[in-house]
PDB file of C-alpha atoms in Angstrom:
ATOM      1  CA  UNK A  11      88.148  93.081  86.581  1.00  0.00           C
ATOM      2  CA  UNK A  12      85.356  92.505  83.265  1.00  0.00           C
ATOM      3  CA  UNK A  13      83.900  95.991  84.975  1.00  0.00           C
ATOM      4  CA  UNK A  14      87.198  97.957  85.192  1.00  0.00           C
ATOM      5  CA  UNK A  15      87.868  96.629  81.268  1.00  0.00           C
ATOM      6  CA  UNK A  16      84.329  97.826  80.205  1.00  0.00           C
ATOM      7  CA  UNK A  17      84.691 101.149  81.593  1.00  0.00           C
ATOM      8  CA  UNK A  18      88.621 101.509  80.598  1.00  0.00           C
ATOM      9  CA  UNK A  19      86.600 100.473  76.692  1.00  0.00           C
ATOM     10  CA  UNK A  20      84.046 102.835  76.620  1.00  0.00           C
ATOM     11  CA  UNK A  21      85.984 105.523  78.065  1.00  0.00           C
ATOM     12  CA  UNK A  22      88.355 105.150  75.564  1.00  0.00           C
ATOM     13  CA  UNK A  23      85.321 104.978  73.028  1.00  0.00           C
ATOM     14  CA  UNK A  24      83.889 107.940  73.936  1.00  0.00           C
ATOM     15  CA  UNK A  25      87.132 110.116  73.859  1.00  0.00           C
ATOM     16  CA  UNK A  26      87.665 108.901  69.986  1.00  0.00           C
ATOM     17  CA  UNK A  27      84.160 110.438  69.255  1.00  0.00           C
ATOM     18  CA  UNK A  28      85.151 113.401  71.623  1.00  0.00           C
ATOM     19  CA  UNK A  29      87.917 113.935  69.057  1.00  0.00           C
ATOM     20  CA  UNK A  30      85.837 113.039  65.943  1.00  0.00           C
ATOM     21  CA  UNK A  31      83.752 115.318  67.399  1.00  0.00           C
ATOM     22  CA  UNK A  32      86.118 118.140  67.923  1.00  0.00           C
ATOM     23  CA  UNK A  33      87.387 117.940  64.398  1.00  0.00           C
ATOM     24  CA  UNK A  34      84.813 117.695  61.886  1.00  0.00           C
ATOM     25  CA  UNK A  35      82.253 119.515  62.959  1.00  0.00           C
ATOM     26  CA  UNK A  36      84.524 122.670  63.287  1.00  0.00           C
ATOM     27  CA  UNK A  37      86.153 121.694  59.710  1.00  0.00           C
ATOM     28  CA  UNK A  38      82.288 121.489  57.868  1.00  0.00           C
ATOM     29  CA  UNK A  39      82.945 117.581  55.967  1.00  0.00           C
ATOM     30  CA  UNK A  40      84.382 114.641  56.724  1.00  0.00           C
ATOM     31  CA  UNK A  41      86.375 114.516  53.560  1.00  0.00           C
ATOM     32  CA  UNK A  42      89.272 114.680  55.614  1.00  0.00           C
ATOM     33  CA  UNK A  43      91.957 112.230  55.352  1.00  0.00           C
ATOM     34  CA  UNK A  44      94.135 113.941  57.903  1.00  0.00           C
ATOM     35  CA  UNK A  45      91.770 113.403  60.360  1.00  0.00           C
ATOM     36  CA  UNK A  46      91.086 109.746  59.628  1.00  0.00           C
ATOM     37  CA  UNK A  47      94.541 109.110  59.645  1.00  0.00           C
ATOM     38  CA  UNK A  48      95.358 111.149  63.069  1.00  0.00           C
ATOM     39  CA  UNK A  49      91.982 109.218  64.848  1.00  0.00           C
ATOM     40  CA  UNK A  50      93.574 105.880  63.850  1.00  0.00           C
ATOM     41  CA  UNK A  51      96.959 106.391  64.776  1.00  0.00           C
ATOM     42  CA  UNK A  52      95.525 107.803  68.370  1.00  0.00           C
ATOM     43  CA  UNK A  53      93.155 104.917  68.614  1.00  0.00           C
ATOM     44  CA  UNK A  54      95.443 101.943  68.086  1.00  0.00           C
ATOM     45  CA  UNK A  55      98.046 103.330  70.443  1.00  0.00           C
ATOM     46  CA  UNK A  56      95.697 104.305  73.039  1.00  0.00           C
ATOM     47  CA  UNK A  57      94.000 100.488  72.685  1.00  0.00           C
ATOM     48  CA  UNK A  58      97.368  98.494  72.767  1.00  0.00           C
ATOM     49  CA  UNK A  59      98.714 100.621  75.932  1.00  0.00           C
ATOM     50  CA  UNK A  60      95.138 100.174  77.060  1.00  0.00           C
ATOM     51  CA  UNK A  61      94.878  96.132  76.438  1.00  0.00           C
ATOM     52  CA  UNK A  62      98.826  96.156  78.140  1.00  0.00           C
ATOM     53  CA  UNK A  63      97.943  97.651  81.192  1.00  0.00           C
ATOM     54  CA  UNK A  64      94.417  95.094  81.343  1.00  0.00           C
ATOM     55  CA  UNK A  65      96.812  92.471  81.241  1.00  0.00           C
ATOM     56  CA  UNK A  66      99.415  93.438  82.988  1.00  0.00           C
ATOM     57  CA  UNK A  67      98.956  96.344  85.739  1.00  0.00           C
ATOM     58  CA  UNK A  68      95.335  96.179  85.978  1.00  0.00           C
ATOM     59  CA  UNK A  69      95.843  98.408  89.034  1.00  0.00           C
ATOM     60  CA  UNK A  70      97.682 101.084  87.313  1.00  0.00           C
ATOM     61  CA  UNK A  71      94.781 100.877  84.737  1.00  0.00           C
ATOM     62  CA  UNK A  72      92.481 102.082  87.406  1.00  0.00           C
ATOM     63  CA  UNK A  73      94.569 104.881  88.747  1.00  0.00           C
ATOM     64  CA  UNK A  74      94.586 106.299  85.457  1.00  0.00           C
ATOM     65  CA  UNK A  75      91.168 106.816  85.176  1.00  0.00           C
ATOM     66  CA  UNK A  76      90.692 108.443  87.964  1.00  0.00           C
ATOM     67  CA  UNK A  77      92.113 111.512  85.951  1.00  0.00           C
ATOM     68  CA  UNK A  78      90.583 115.368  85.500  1.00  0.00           C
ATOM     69  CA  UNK A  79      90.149 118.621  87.533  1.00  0.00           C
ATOM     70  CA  UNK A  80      87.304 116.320  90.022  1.00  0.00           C
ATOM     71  CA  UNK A  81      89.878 113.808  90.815  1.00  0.00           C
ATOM     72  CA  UNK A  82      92.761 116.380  92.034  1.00  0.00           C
ATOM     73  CA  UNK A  83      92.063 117.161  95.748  1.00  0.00           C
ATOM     74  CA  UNK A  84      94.964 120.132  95.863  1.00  0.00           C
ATOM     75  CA  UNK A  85      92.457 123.696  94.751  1.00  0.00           C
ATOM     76  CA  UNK A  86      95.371 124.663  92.308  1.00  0.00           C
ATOM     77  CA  UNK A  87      95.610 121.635  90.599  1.00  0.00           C
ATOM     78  CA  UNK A  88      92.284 121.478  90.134  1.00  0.00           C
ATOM     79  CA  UNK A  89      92.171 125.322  88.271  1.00  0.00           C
ATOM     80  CA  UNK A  90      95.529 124.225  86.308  1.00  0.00           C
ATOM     81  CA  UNK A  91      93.687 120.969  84.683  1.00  0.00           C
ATOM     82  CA  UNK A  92      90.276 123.116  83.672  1.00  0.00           C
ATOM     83  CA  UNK A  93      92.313 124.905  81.824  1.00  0.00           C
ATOM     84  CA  UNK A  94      94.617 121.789  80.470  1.00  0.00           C
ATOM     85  CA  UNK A  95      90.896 120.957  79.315  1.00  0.00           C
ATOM     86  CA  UNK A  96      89.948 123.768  77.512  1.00  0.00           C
ATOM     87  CA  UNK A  97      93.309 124.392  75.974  1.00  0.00           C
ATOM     88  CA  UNK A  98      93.508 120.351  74.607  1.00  0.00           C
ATOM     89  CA  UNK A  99      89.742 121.072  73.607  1.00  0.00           C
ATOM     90  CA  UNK A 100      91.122 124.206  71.483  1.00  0.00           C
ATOM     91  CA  UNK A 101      93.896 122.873  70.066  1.00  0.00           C
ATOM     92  CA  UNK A 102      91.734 120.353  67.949  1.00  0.00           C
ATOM     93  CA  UNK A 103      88.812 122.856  67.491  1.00  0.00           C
ATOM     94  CA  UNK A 104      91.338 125.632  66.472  1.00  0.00           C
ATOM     95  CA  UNK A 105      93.296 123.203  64.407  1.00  0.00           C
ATOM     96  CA  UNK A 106      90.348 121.977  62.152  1.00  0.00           C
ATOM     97  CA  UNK A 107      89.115 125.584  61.544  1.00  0.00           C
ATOM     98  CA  UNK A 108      92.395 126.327  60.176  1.00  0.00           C
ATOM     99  CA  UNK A 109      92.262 123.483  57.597  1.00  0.00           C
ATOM    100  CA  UNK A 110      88.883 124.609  56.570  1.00  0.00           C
ATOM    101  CA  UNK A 111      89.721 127.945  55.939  1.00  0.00           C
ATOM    102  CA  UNK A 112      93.570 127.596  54.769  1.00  0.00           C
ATOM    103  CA  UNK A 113      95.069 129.984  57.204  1.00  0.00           C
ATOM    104  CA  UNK A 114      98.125 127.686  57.343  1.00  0.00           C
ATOM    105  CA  UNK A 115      99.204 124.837  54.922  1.00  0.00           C
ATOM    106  CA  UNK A 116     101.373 121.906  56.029  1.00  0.00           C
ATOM    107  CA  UNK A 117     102.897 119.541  53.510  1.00  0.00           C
ATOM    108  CA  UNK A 118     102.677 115.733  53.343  1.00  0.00           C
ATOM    109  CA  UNK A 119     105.860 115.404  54.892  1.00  0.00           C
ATOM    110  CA  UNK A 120     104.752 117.487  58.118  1.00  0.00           C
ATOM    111  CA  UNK A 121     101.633 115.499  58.378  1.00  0.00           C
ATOM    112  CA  UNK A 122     102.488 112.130  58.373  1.00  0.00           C
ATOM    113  CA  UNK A 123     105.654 113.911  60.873  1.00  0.00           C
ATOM    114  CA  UNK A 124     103.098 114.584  63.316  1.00  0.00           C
ATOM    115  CA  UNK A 125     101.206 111.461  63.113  1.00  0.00           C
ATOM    116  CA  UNK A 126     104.739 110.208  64.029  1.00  0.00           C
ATOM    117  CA  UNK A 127     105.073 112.273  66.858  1.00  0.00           C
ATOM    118  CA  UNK A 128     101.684 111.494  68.176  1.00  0.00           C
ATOM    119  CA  UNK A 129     102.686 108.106  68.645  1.00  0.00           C
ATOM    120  CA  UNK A 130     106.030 108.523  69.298  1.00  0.00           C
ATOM    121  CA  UNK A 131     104.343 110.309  72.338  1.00  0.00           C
ATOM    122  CA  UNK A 132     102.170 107.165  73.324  1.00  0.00           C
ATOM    123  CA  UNK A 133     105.355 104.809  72.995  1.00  0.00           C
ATOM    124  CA  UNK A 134     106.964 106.947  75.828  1.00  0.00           C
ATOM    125  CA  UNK A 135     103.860 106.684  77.901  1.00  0.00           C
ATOM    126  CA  UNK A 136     103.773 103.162  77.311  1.00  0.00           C
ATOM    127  CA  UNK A 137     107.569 103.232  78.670  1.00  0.00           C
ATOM    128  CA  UNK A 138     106.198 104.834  81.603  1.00  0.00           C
ATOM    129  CA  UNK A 139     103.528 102.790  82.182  1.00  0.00           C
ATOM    130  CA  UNK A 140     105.664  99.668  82.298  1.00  0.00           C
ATOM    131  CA  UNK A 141     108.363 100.863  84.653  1.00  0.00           C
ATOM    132  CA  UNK A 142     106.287 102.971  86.945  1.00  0.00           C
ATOM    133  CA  UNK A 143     102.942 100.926  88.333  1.00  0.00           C
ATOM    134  CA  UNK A 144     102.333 103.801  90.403  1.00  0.00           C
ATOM    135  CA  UNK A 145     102.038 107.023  87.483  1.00  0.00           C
ATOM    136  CA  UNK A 146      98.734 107.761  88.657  1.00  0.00           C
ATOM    137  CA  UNK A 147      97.081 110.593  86.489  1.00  0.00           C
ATOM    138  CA  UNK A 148      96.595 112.696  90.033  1.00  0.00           C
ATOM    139  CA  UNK A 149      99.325 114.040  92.219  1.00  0.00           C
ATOM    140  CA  UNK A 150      99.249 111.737  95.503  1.00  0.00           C
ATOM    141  CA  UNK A 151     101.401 109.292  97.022  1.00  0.00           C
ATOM    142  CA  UNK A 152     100.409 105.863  97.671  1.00  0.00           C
ATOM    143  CA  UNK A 153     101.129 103.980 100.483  1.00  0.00           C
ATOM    144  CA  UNK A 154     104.351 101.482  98.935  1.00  0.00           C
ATOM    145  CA  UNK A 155     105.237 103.313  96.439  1.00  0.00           C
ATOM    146  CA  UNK A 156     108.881 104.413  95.627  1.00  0.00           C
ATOM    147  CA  UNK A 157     111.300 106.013  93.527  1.00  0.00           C
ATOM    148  CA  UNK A 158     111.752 104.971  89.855  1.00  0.00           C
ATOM    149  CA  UNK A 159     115.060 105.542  88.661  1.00  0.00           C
ATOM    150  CA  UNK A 160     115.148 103.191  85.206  1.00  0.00           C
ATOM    151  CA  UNK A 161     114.122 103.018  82.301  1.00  0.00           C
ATOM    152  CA  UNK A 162     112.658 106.609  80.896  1.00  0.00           C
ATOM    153  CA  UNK A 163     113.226 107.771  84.246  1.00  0.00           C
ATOM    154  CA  UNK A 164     117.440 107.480  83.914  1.00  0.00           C
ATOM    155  CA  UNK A 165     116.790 110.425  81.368  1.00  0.00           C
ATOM    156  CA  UNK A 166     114.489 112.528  82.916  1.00  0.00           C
ATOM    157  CA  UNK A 167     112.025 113.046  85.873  1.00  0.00           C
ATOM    158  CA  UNK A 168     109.077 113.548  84.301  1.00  0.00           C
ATOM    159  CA  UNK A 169     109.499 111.569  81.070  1.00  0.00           C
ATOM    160  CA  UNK A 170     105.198 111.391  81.041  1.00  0.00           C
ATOM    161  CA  UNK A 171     105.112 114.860  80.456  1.00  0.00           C
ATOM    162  CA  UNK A 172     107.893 114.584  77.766  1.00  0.00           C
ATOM    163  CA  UNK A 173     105.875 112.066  76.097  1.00  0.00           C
ATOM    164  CA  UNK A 174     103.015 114.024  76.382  1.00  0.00           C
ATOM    165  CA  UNK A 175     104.309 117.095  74.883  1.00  0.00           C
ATOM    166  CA  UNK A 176     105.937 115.671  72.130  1.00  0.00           C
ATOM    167  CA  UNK A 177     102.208 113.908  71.389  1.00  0.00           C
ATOM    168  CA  UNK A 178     100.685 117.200  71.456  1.00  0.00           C
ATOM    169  CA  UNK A 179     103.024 118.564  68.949  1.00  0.00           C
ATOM    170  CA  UNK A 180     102.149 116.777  66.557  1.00  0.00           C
ATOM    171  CA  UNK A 181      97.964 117.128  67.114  1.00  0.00           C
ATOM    172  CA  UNK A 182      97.967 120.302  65.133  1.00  0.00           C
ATOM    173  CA  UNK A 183     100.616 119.004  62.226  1.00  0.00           C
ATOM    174  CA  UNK A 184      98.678 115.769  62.281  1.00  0.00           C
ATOM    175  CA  UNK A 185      95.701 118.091  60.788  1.00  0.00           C
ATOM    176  CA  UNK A 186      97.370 119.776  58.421  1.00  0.00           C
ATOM    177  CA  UNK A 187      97.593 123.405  60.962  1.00  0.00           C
ATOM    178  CA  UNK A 188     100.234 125.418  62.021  1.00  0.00           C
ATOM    179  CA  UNK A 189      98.711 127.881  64.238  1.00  0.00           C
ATOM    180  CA  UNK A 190      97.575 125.129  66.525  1.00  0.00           C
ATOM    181  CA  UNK A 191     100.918 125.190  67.761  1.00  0.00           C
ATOM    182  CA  UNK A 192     100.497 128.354  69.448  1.00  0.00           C
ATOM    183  CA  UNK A 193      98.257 126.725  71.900  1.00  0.00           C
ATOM    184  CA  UNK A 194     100.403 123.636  72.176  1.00  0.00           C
ATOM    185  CA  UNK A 195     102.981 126.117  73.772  1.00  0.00           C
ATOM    186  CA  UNK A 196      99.999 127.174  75.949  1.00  0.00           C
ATOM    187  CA  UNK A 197      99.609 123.668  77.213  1.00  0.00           C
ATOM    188  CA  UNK A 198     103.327 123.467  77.484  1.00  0.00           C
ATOM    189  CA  UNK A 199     103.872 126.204  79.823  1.00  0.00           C
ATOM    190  CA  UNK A 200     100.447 124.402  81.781  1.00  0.00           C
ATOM    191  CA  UNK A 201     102.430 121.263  82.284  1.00  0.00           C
ATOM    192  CA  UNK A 202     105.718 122.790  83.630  1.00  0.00           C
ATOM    193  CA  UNK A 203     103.536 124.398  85.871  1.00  0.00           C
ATOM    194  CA  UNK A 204     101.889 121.311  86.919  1.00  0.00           C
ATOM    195  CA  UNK A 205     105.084 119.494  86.774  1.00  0.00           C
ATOM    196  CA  UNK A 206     106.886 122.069  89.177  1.00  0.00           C
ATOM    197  CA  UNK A 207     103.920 121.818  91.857  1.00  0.00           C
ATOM    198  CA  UNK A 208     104.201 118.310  91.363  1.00  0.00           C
ATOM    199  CA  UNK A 209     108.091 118.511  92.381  1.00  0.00           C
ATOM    200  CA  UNK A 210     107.346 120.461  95.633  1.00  0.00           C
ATOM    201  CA  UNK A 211     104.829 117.359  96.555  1.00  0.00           C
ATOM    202  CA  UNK A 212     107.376 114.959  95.878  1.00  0.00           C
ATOM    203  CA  UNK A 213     109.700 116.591  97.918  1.00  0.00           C
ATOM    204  CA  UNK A 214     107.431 116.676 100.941  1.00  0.00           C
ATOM    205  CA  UNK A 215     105.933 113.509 100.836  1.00  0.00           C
ATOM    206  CA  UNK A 216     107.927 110.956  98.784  1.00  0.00           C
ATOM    207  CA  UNK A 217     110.593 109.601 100.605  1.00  0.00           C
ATOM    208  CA  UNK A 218     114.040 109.990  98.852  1.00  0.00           C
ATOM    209  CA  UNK A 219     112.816 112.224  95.867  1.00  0.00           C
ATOM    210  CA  UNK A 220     115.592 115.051  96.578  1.00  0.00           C
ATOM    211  CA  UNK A 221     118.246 112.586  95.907  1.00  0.00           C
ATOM    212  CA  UNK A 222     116.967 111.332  92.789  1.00  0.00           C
ATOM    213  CA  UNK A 223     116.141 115.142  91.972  1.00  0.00           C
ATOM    214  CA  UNK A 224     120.611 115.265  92.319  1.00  0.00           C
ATOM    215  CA  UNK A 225     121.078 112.195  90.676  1.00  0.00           C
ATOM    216  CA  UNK A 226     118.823 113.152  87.501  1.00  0.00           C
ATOM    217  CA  UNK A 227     119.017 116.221  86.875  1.00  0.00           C
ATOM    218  CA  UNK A 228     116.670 116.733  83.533  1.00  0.00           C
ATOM    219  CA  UNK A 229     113.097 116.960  84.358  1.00  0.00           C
ATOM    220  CA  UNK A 230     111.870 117.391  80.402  1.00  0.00           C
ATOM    221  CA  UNK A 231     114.741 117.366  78.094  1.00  0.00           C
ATOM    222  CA  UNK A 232     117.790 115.300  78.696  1.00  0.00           C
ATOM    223  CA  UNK A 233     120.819 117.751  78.455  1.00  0.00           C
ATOM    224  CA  UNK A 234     118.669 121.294  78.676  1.00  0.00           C
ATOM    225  CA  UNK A 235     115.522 120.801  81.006  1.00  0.00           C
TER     226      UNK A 235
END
């Protein structure tokens, strides 16, 4: 258990300097209170869901970090996520070098929107988290495990992905960019395509999925998607 917390720590340490990382040294300073203020928004949601699942679904903890392209078994999924990668990289690298040079300008309002949206994002996961122990960050299922049909899962299918989505919205408006969106619909159009292998998976090897696939019908969006 004190091994699985250290690791779930430091991982989660060395993704904040990943992002650090990936934002100032493409923006040239860090006289950049949009950044500070996005890194400490993602960091004290990502440590409270973190702590949570320590104390609560330790095991759920460690399926989640058994995430990436080298934890997928499944060839495709494994292609889909290096690219997830490099896009998510992008959208913070392409997001900063817009700051620096002005290409885009978002006001106050937008900012501190997005910093909403990021954790508005992370409160879904958390949602997730705590009605589904097994939302492992591969596609596989366990052994027990069975359909979830409360909570954020009433309203959609795949209300992770939701969450995640509306998180990555608000990176690039977070740092004060517009044209990061662009590859925020990039990584959008990467998740549904995830999401819809994911489906034909479920289909095959969950029992009981088509029925909840009739019963909700929204797999992103209640009332459109």
């Amino acid at each position: 258990m004190q091994n699985l917390n250290r690791t779930a720590f430091s991982g989660l340490l060395r993704l904040l300097i990943a992002l650090a990382v990936l934002i100032f040294v493409p923006l040239g300073t860090l006289n950049y209170w949009q950044g500070w203020v996005f890194l400490t928004v993602f960091f004290v949601a990502a440590l409270a869901i973190t702590v949570y699942l320590m104390k609560k679904d330790p095991a759920l903890l460690a399926r989640r970090m058994r995430a990436g392209a080298r934890a997928e078994t499944e060839k495709n999924q494994k292609i889909l996520l290096k690219l997830a990668e490099v896009v998510f990289v992008a959208i913070f690298v392409l997001s900063a070098i817009d700051t620096r040079f002005g290409w885009s300008v978002v006001p106050l309002y937008g900012v501190i929107g997005g910093d909403v949206l990021v954790a508005t994002g992370f409160f879904i996961v958390f949602l997730v988290f705590k009605e589904n122990t097994f939302a492992s960050a591969t596609i596989e299922v366990d052994t027990h495990q069975k359909i979830i049909s409360t909570g954020p899962y009433a309203l959609v299918r795949h209300p992770m992905y939701s969450g995640a989505i509306i998180m990555l919205l608000g990176v690039p408006l977070a740092l004060g960019s517009l044209w990061g969106l662009a590859l925020v619909v990039l990584m959008t159009a990467l998740i549904v395509r995830r999401l819809r292998l994911e489906e034909d998976f479920l289909v095959e090897h969950l029992s009981g999925y088509q029925s909840y696939q009739q019963a909700v019908k929204y797999r992103l969006l209640p009332l459109c998607w």
